[in-house]
XYZ file of C-alpha atoms in Angstrom:
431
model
C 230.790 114.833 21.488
C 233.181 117.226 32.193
C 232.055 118.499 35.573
C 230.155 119.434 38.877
C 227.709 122.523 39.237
C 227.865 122.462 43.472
C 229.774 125.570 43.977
C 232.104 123.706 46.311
C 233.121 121.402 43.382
C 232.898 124.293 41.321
C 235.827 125.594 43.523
C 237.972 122.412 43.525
C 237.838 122.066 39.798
C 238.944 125.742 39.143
C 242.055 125.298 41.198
C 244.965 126.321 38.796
C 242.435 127.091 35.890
C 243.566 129.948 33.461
C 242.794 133.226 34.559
C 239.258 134.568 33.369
C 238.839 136.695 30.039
C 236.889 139.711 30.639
C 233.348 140.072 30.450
C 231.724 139.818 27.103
C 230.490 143.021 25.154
C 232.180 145.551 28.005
C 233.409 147.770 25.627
C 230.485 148.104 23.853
C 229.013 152.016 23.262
C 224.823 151.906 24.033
C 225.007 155.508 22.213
C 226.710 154.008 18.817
C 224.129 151.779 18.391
C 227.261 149.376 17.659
C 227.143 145.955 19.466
C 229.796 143.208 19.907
C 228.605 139.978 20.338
C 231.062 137.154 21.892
C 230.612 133.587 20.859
C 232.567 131.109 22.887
C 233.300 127.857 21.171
C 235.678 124.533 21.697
C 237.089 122.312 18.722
C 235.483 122.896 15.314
C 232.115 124.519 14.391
C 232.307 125.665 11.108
C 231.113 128.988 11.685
C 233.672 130.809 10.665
C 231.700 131.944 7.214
C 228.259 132.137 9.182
C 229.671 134.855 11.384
C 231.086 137.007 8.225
C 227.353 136.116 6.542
C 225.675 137.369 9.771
C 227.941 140.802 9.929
C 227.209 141.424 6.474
C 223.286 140.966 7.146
C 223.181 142.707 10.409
C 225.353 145.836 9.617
C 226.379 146.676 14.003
C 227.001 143.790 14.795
C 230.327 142.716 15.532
C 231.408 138.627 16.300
C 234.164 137.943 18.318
C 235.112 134.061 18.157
C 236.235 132.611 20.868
C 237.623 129.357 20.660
C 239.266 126.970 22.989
C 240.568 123.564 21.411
C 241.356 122.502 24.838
C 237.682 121.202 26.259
C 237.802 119.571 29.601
C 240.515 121.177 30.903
C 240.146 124.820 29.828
C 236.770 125.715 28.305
C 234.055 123.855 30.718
C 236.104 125.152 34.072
C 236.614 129.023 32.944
C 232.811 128.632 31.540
C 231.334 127.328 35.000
C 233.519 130.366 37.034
C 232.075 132.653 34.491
C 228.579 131.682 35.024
C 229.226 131.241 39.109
C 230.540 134.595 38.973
C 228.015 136.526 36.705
C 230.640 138.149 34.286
C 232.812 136.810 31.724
C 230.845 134.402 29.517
C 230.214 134.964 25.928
C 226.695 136.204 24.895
C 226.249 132.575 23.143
C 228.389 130.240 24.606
C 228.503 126.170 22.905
C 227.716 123.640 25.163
C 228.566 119.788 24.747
C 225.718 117.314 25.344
C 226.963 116.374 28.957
C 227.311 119.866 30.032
C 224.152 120.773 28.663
C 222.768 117.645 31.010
C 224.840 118.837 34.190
C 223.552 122.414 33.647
C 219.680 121.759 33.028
C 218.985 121.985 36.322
C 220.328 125.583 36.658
C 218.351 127.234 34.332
C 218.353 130.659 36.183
C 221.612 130.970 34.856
C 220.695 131.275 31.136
C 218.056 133.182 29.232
C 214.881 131.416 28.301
C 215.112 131.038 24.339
C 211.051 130.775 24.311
C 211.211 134.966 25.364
C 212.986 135.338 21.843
C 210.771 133.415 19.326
C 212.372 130.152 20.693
C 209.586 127.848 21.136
C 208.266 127.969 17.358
C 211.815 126.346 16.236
C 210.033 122.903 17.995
C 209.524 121.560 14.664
C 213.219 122.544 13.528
C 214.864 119.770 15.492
C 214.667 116.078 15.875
C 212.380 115.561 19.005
C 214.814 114.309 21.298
C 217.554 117.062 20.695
C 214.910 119.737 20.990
C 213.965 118.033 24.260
C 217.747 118.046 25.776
C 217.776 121.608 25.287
C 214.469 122.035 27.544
C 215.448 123.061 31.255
C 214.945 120.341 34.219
C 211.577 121.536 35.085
C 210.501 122.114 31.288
C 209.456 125.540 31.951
C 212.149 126.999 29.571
C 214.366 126.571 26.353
C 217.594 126.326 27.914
C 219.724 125.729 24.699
C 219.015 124.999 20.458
C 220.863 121.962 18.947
C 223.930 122.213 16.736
C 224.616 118.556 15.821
C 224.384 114.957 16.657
C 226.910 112.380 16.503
C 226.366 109.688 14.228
C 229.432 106.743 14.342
C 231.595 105.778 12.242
C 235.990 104.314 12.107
C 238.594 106.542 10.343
C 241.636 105.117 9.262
C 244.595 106.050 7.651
C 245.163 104.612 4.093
C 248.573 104.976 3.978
C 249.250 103.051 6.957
C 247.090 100.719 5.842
C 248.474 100.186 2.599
C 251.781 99.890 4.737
C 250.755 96.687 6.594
C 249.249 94.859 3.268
C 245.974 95.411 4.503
C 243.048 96.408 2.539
C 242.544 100.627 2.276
C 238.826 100.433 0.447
C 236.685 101.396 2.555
C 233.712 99.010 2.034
C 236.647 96.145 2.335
C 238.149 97.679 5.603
C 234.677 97.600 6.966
C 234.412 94.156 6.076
C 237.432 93.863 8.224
C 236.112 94.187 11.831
C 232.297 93.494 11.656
C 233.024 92.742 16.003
C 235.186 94.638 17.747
C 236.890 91.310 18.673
C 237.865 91.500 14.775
C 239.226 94.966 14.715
C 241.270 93.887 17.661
C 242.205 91.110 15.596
C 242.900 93.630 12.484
C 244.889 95.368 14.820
C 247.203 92.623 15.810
C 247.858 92.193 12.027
C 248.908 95.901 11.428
C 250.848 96.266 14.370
C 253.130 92.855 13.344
C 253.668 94.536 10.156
C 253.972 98.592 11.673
C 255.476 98.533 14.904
C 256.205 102.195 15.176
C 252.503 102.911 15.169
C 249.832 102.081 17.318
C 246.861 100.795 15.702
C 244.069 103.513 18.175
C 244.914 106.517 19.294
C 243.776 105.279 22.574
C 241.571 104.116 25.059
C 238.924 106.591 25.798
C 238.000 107.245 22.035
C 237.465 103.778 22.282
C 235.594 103.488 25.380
C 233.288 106.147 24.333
C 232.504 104.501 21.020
C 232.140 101.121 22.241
C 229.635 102.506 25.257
C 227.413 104.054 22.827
C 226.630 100.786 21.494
C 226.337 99.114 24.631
C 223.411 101.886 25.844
C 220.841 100.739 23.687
C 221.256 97.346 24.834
C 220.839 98.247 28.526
C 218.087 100.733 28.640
C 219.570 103.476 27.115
C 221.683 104.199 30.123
C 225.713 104.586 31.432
C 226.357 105.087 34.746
C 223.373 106.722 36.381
C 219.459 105.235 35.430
C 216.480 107.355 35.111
C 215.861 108.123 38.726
C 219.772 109.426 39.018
C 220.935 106.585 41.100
C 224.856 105.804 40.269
C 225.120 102.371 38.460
C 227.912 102.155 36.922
C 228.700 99.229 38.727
C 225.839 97.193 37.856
C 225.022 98.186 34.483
C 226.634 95.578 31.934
C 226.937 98.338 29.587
C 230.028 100.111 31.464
C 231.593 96.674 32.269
C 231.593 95.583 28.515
C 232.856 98.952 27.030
C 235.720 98.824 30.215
C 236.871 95.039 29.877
C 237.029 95.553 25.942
C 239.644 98.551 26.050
C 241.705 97.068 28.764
C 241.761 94.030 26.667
C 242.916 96.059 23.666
C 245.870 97.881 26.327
C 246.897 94.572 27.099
C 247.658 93.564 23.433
C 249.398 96.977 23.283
C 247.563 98.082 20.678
C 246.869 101.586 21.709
C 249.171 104.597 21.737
C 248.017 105.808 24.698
C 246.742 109.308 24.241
C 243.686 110.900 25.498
C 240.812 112.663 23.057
C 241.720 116.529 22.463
C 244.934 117.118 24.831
C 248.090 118.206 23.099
C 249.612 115.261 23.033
C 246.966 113.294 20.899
C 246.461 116.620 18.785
C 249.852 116.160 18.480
C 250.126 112.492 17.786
C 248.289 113.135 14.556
C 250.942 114.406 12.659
C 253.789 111.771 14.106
C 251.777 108.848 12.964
C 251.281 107.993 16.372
C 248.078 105.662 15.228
C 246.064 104.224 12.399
C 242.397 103.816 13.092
C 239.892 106.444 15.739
C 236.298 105.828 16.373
C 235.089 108.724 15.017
C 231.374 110.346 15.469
C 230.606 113.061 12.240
C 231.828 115.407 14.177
C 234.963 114.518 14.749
C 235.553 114.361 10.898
C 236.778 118.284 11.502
C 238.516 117.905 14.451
C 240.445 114.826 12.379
C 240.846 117.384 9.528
C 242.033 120.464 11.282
C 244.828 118.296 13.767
C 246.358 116.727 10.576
C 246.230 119.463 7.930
C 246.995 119.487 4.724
C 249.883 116.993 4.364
C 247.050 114.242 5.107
C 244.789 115.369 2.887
C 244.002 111.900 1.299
C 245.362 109.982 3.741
C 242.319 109.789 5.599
C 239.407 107.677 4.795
C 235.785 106.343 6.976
C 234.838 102.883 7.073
C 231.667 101.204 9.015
C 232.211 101.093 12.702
C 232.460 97.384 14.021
C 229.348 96.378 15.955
C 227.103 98.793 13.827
C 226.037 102.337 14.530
C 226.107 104.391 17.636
C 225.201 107.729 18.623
C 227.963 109.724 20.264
C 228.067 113.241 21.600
C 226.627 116.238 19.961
C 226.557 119.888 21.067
C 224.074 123.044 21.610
C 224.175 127.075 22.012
C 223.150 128.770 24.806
C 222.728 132.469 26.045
C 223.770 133.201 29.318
C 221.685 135.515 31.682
C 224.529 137.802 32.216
C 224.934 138.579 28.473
C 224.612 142.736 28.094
C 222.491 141.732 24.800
C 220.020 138.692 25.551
C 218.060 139.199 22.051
C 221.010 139.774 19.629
C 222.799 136.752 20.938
C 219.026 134.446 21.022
C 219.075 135.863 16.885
C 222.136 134.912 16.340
C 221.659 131.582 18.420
C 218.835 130.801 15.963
C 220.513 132.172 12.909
C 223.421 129.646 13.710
C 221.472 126.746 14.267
C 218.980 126.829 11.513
C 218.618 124.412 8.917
C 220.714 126.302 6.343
C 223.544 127.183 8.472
C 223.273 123.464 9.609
C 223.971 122.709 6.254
C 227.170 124.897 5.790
C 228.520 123.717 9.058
C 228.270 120.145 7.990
C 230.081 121.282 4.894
C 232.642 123.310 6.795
C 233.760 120.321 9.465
C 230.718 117.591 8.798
C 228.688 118.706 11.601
C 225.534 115.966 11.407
C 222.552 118.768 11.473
C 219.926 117.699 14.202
C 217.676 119.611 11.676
C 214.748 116.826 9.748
C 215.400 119.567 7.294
C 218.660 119.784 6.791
C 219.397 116.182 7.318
C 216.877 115.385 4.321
C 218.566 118.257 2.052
C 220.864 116.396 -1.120
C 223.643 118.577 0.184
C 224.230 116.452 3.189
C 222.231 113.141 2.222
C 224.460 113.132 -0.680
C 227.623 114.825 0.316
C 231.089 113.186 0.219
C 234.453 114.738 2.049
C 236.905 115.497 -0.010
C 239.587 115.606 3.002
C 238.466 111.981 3.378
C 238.844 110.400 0.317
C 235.720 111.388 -1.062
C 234.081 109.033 1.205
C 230.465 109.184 1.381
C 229.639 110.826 4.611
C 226.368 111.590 3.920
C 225.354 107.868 2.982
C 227.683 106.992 6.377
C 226.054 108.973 8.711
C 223.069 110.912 7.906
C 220.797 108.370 6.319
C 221.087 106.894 10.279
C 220.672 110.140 12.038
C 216.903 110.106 12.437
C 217.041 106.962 14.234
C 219.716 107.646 16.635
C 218.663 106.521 20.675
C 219.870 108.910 22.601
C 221.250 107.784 25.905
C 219.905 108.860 29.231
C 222.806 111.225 30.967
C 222.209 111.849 34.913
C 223.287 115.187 36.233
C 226.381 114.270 37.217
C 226.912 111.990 33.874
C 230.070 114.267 33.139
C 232.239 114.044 36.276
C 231.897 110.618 36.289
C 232.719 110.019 32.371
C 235.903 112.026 33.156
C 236.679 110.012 35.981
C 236.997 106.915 33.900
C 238.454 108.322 31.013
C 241.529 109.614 33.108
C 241.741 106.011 34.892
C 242.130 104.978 31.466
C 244.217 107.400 30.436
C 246.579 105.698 33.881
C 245.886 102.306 32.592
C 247.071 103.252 29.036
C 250.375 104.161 30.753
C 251.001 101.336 32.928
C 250.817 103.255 36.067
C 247.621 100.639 37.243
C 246.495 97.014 35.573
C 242.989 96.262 34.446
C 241.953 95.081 37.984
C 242.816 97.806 39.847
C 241.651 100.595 37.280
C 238.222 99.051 37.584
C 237.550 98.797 41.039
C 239.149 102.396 41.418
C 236.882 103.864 38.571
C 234.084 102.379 39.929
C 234.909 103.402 43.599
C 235.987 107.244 42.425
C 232.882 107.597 40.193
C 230.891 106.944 43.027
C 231.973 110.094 45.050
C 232.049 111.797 42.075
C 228.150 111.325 41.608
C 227.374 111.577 45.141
């Protein structure tokens, strides 16, 4: 589990972005044989032990982390100025799925991972991640795979156990096998615990619910195959859109959008009860609550079954000082047994057959969760994930209809309205 690559665009969206850091490894001495390598990262990894692991194994190299919790609105902007500009981008920079899918086509821009041993990883990742991470015109390796998504619906036992409703997991799950009965879960909870919303809000949500709908519609959103917009023909938007605006109107949601402050906030002000929730977002859940929720969280089936949601990669820019030392440590940190210890750190589904297959993650449970079984939940289903077909331009249009959402959430337009304007704004979005 964001934006244009025309240079005009590129312009527009930077507007008011923060101020550039400076360029990676400048300070770095060619006679000391010393090297700095800068990593730029948003939300939660897990690499935090890798990088001391890979300093004590390759005595000269220095890591510098750089992470940015702040995703759409911070990390993908400053990361397409750096790369417009030359300077300023990490010597491995993560990119999300979608990014990854707007930038394939500008492979010039990155170094070709098949110069640095890349191409005999093939076998390392499932097909269609290793595929993703191919450039638009297949001549190069673009980017390696760090995880895939995996779906799944965390809830908080406590606030369950606060409107008399079950807080096993296997009986929550029994719950809402539709959606139409999690909204109907939802109207229960919220009788009994008015002060909190029952989702944190409606482009979680949308998200989840358009992962399932994918599948059903030829693997594709708003753009098919060829690139041609359809978003407003393609039953799979429609259903994901009239669901959540059905949930707003029963005012079950508390209005926030995925990873701003105010929904990193809202976790600690028990602001809502249940989040769709990919593997992934497992850490992000962990590290926005902390410790005083430890136990409090728990992961349940998803209703309508399954999903595959979002999922991220590592790249190595052209302009990085150090093009091999960043491609090692690209392959170091995406390797089957650092897959493993980043699904330990923040339950990071590997994208490695190897990993995915090891007891350590087949069989691992989260303590953070309740123990719950998040091997059993989401790798045992990771090998047959679809993935869904993302045109170029799959990420400026997603945003587009996550922040109508975000305006129907907050009353400023009804359902009507927010769908013909989503519709009509994604369309100059993708042309």
């Amino acid at each position: 589990m964001k934006f244009t690559r025309r240079s005009t665009a590129i312009a527009a969206v930077l507007a008011g972005v923060l101020a550039a850091g400076s360029a990676c490894s400048s300070d770095d001495s060619a006679d000391s044989g010393k090297i700095t390598l800068t990593v730029d990262t948003f939300g939660s990894f897990g690499y935090e032990e890798l990088f001391e692991q890979y300093e004590k194994d390759n005595p000269g190299i220095t890591i510098e982390h750089r992470n940015e919790k702040e995703h759409e609105k911070v990390y993908v902007p400053n990361l397409l100025k750096y790369l417009e500009t030359g300077s300023g981008a990490g010597d491995v920079v993560a990119l999300e799925e979608g990014v990854l899918t707007n930038l394939r086509g500008q492979s010039d821009k990155f170094a070709d991972l098949n110069q640095y041993g890349g191409a005999e990883l093939k076998d390392d990742f499932l097909p269609w991640k290793w595929s993703l991470g191919q450039s638009l015109d297949g001549k190069s390796l673009m980017a390696l795979g760090t995880d895939v998504g995996g779906l799944a619906m965390c809830y908080r036992t406590d606030l369950f156990e606060k409107a008399g409703l079950p807080t096993d997991r296997e009986e929550v799950g029994q719950l809402w096998p539709t959606w139409q009965a999690y909204v109907d879960t939802g109207k229960k909870f919220q009788e009994k615990v008015p002060d909190t919303k029952f989702v944190d809000g409606l482009t979680t949500l949308f998200n989840a619910v358009l992962s399932q709908e994918a599948p059903k519609n030829g693997n594709v959103t708003y753009f098919d195959a060829s690139e041609k917009y359809i978003a407003d023909t393609n039953p799979a938007v429609k259903s994901a859109f009239d669901f959540v605006a059905g949930l707003d109107q029963d005012q079950l949601s508390a209005g926030l959008k995925s990873f701003t402050p105010q929904w990193q906030t809202g976790f600690k002000k028990d602001s809502f009860a249940t989040m769709a929730c990919p593997a992934w977002m497992l850490g992000v859940i962990k590290e926005n609550s902390g410790d005083t929720y430890d136990d409090k969280w728990d992961v349940a089936a998803v209703p309508g079954g399954g999903g595959n949601w979002g999922g991220s990669f590592l790249a190595v820019p052209k302009q990085s000082e150090h093009p091999k030392e960043a491609a090692d440590l690209a392959k170091f940190l995406t390797s089957a047994k650092s897959q493993i210890t980043a699904f330990k750190a923040v339950n990071a589904l590997p994208t490695s057959p190897e990993a995915l297959a090891d007891p350590q993650v087949k069989d691992a449970k989260n303590d953070y969760f309740n123990d719950a079984p998040v091997g059993e939940i989401f790798a045992t289903t990771a090998t047959s994930l679809q993935p869904v077909q993302l045109g170029v331009k799959n990420v400026d249009v997603r945003t587009v209809f996550e922040d109508i959402l975000v305006a129907l959430g907050q009353d400023k337009l009804d359902a009507g309205e927010a769908w013909q304007k989503a519709i009509e704004d994604g369309r100059d979005k993708a042309e």
